[in-house]
mmCIF file of N, CA and C in Angstrom:
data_model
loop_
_atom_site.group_PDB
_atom_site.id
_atom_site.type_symbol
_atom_site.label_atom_id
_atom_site.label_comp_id
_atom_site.label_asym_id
_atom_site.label_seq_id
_atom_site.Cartn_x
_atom_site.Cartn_y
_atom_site.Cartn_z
ATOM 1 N N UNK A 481 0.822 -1.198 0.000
ATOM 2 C CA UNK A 481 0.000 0.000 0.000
ATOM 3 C C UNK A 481 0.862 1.256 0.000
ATOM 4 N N UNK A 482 1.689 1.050 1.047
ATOM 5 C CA UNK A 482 3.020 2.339 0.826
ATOM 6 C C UNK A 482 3.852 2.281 -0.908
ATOM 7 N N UNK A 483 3.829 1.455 -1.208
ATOM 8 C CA UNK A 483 4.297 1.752 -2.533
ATOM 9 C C UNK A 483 3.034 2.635 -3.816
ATOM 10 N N UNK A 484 1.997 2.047 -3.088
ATOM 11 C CA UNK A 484 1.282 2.319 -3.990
ATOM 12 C C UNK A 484 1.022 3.924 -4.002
ATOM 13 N N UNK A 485 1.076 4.505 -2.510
ATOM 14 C CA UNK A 485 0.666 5.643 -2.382
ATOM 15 C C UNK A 485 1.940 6.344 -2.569
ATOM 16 N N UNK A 486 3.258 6.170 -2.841
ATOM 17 C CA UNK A 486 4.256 6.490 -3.221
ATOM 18 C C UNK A 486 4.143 7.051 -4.794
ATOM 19 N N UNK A 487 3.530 6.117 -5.211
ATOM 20 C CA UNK A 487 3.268 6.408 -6.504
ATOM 21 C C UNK A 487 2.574 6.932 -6.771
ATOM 22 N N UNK A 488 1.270 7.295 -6.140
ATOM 23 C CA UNK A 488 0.479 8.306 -6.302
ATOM 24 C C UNK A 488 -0.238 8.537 -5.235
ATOM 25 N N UNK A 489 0.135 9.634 -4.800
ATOM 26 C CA UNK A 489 -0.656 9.530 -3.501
ATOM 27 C C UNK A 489 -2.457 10.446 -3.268
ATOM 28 N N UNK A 490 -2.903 10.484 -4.589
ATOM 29 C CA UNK A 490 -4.242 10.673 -4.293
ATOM 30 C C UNK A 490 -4.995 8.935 -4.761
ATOM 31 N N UNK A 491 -4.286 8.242 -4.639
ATOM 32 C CA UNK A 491 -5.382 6.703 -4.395
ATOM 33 C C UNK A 491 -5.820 6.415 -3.467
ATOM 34 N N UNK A 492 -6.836 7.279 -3.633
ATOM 35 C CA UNK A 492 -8.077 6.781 -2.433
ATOM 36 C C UNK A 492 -8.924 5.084 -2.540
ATOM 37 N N UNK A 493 -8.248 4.257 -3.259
ATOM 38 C CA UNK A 493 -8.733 3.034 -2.791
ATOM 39 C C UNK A 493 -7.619 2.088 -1.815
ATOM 40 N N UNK A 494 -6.266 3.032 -2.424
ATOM 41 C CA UNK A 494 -5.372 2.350 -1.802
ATOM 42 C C UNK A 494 -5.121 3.176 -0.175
ATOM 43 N N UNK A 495 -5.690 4.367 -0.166
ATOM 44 C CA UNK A 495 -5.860 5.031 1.343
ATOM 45 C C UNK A 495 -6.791 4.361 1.894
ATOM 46 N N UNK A 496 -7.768 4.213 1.295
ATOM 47 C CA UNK A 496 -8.942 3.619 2.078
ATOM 48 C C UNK A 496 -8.365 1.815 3.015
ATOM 49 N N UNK A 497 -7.669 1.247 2.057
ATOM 50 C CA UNK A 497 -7.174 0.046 3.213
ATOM 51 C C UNK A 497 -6.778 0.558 4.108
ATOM 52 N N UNK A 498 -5.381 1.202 3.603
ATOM 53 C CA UNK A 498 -4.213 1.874 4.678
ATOM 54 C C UNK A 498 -5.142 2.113 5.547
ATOM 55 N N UNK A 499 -6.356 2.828 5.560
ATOM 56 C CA UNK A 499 -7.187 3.634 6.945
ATOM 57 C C UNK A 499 -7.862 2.159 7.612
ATOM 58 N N UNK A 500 -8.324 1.227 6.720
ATOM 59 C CA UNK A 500 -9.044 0.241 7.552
ATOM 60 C C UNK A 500 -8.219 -0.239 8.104
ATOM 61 N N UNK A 501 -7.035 -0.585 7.627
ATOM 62 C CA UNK A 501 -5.782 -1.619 8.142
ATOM 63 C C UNK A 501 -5.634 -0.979 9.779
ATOM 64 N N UNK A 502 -4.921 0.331 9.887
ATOM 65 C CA UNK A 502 -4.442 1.798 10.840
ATOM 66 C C UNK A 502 -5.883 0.929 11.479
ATOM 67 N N UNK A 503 -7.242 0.998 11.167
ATOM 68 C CA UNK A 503 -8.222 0.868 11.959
ATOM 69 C C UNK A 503 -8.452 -0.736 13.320
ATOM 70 N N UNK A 504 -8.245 -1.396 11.814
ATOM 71 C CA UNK A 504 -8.158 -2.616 12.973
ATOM 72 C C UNK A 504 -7.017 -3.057 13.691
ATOM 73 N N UNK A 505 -5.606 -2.097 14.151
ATOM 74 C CA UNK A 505 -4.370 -2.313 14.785
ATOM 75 C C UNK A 505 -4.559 -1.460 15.573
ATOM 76 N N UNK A 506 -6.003 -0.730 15.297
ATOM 77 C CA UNK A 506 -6.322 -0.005 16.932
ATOM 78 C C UNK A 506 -5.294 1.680 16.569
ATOM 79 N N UNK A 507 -4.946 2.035 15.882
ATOM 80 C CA UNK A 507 -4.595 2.989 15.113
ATOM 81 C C UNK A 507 -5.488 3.846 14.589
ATOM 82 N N UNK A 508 -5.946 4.689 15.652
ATOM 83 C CA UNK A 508 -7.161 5.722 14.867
ATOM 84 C C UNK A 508 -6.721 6.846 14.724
ATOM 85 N N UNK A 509 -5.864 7.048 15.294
ATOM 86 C CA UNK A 509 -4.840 8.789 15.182
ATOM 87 C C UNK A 509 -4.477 8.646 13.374
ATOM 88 N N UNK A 510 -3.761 7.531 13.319
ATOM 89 C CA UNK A 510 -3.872 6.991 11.695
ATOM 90 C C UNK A 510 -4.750 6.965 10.700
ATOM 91 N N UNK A 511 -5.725 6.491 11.631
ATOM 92 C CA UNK A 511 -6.630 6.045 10.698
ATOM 93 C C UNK A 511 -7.580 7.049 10.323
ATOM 94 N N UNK A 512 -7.632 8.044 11.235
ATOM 95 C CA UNK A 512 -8.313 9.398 11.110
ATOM 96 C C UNK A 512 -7.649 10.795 10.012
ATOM 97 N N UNK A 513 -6.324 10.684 9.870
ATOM 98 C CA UNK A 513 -5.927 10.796 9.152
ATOM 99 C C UNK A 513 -5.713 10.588 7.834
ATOM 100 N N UNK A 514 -5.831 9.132 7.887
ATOM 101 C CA UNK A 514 -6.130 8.707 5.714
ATOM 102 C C UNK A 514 -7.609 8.849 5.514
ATOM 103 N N UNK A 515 -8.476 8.942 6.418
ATOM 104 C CA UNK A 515 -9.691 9.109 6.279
ATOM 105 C C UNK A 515 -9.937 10.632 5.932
ATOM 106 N N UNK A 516 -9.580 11.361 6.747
ATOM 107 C CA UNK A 516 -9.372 12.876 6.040
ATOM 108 C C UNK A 516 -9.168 13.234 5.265
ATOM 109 N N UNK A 517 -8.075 12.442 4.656
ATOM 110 C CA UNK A 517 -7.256 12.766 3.530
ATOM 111 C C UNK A 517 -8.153 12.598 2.474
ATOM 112 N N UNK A 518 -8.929 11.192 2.315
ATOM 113 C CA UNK A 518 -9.871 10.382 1.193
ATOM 114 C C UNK A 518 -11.142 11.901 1.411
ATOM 115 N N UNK A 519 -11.671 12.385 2.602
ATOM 116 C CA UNK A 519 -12.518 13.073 2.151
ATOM 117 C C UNK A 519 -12.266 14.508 1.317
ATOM 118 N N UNK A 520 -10.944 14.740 2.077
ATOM 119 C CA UNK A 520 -10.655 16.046 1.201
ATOM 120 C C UNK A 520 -10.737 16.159 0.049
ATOM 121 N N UNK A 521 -10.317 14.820 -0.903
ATOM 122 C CA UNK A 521 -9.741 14.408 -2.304
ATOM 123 C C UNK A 521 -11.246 14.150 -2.798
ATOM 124 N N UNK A 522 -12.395 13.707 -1.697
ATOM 125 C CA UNK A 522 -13.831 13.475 -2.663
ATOM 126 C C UNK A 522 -14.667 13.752 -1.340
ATOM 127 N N UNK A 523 -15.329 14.695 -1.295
ATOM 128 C CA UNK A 523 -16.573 15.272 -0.133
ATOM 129 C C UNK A 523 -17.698 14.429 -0.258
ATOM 130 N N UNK A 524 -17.686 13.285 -1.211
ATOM 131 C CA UNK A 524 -19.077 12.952 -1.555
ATOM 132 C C UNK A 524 -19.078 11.666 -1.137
ATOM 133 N N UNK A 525 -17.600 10.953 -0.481
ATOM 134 C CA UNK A 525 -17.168 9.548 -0.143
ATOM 135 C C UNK A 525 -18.338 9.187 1.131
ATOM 136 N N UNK A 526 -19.245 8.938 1.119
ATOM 137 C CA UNK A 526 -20.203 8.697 1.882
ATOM 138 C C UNK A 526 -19.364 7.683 3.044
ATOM 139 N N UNK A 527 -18.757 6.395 2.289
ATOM 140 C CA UNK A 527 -18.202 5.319 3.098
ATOM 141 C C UNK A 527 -17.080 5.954 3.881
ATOM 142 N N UNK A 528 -16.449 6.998 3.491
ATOM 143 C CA UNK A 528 -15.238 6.863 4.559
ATOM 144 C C UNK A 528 -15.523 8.341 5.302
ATOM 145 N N UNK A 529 -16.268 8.915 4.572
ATOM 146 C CA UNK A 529 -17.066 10.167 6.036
ATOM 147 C C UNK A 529 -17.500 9.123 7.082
ATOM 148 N N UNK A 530 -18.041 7.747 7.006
ATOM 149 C CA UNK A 530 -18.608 7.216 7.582
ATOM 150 C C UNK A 530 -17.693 6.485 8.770
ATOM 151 N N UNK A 531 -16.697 5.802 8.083
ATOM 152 C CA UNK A 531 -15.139 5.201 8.754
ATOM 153 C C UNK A 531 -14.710 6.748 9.664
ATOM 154 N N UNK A 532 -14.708 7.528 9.052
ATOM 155 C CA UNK A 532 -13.737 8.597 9.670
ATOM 156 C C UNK A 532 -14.860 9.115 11.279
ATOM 157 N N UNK A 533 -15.869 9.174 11.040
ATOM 158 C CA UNK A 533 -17.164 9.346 12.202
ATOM 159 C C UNK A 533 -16.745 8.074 13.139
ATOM 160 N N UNK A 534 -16.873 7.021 12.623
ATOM 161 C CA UNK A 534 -16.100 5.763 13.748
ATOM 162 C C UNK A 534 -15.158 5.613 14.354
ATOM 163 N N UNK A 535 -14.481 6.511 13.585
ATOM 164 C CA UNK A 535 -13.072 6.404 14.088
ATOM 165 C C UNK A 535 -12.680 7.724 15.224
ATOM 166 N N UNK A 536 -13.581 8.715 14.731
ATOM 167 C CA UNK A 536 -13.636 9.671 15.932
ATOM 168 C C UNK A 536 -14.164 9.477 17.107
ATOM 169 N N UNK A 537 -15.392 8.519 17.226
ATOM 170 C CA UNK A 537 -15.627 7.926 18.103
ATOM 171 C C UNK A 537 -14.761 7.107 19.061
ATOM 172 N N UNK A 538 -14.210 6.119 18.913
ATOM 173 C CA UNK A 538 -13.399 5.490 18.958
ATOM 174 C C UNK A 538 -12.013 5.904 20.172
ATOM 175 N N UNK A 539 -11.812 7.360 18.890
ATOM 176 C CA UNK A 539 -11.347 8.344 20.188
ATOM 177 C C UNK A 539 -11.511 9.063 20.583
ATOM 178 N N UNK A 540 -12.706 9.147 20.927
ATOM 179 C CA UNK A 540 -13.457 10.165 21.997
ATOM 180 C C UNK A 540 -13.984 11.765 21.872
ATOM 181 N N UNK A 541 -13.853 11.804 20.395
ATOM 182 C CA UNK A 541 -13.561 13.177 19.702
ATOM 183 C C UNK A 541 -15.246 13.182 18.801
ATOM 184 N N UNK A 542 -16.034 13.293 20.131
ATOM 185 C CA UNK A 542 -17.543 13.494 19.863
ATOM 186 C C UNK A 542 -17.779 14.638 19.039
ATOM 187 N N UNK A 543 -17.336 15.524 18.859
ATOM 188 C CA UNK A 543 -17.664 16.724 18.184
ATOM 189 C C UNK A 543 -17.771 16.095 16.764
ATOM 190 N N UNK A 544 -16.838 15.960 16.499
ATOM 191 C CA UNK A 544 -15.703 15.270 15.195
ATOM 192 C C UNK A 544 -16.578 14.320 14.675
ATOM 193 N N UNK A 545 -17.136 13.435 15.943
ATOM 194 C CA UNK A 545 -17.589 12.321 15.410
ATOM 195 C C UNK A 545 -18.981 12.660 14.532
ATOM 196 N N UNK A 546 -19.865 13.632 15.492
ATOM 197 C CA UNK A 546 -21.255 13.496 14.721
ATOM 198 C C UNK A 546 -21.125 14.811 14.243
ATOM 199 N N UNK A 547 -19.844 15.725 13.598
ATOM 200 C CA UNK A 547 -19.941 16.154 12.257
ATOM 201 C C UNK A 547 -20.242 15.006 11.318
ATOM 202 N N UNK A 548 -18.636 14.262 11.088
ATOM 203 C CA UNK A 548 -18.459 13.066 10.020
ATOM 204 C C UNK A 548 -19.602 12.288 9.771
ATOM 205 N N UNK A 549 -20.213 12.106 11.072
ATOM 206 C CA UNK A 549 -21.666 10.982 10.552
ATOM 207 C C UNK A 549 -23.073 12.298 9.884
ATOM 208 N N UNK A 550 -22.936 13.175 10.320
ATOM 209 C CA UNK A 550 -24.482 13.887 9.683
ATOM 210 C C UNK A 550 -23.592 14.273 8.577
ATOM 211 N N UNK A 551 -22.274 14.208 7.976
ATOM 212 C CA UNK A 551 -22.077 14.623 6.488
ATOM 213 C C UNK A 551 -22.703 13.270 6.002
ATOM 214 N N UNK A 552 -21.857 12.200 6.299
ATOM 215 C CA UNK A 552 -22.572 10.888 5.801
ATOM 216 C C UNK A 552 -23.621 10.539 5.701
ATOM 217 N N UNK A 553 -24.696 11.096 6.511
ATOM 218 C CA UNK A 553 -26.125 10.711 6.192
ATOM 219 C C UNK A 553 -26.844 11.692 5.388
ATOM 220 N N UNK A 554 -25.997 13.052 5.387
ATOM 221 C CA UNK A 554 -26.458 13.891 4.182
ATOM 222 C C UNK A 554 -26.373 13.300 2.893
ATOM 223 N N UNK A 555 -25.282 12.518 2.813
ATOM 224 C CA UNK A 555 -24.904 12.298 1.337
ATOM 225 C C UNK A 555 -26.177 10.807 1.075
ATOM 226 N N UNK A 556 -26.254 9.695 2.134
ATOM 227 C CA UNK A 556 -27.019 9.018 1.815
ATOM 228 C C UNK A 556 -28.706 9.565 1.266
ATOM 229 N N UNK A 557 -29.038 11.025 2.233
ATOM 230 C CA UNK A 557 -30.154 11.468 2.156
ATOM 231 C C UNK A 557 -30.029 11.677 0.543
ATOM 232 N N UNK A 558 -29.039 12.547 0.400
ATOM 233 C CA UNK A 558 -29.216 13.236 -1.109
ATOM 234 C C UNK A 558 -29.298 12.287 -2.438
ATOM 235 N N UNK A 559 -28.070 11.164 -1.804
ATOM 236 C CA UNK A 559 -28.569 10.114 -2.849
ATOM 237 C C UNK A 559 -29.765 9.557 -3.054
ATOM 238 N N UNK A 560 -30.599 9.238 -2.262
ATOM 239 C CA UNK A 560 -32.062 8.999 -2.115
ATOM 240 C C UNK A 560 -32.618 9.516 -2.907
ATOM 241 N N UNK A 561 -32.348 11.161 -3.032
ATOM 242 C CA UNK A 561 -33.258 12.078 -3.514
ATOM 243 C C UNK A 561 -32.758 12.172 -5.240
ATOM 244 N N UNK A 562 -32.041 11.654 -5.806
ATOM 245 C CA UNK A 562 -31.257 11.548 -7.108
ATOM 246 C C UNK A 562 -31.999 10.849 -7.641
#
């Protein structure tokens, strides 16, 4: 995955492991971070606004958290409405 993002580092499919991976080694300082990163690069990533809300949770960063989740359920709402 580090090679991959070496090589380009707006691959947000290959950030998106890196963040799940960071996620399940209990790595959320990490994992909150490639998750950021993936939303900056696409606001509309419903799934990892969604990871990144869990992951704020996780660490305790309630504010953080239910921003990330009401962007995520905006985007599910809006898709609905498409």
């Amino acid at each position: 995955l580090e090679r991959q993002l070496e090589e380009n580092p707006y691959n947000v499919r290959a950030l998106s492991e890196l963040a799940r991976v960071n996620a399940i080694r209990a790595d959320y300082t990490a994992a909150c971070q490639n998750y950021e990163r993936i939303v900056r690069m696409d606001e509309q990533n419903g799934k990892a606004w969604t990871a990144l809300g869990h992951c704020y949770l996780l660490k305790g960063e309630y504010q953080k958290c239910f921003t990330a989740y009401q962007k995520a359920l905006h985007l599910v709402h809006a898709s609905k409405d498409a």
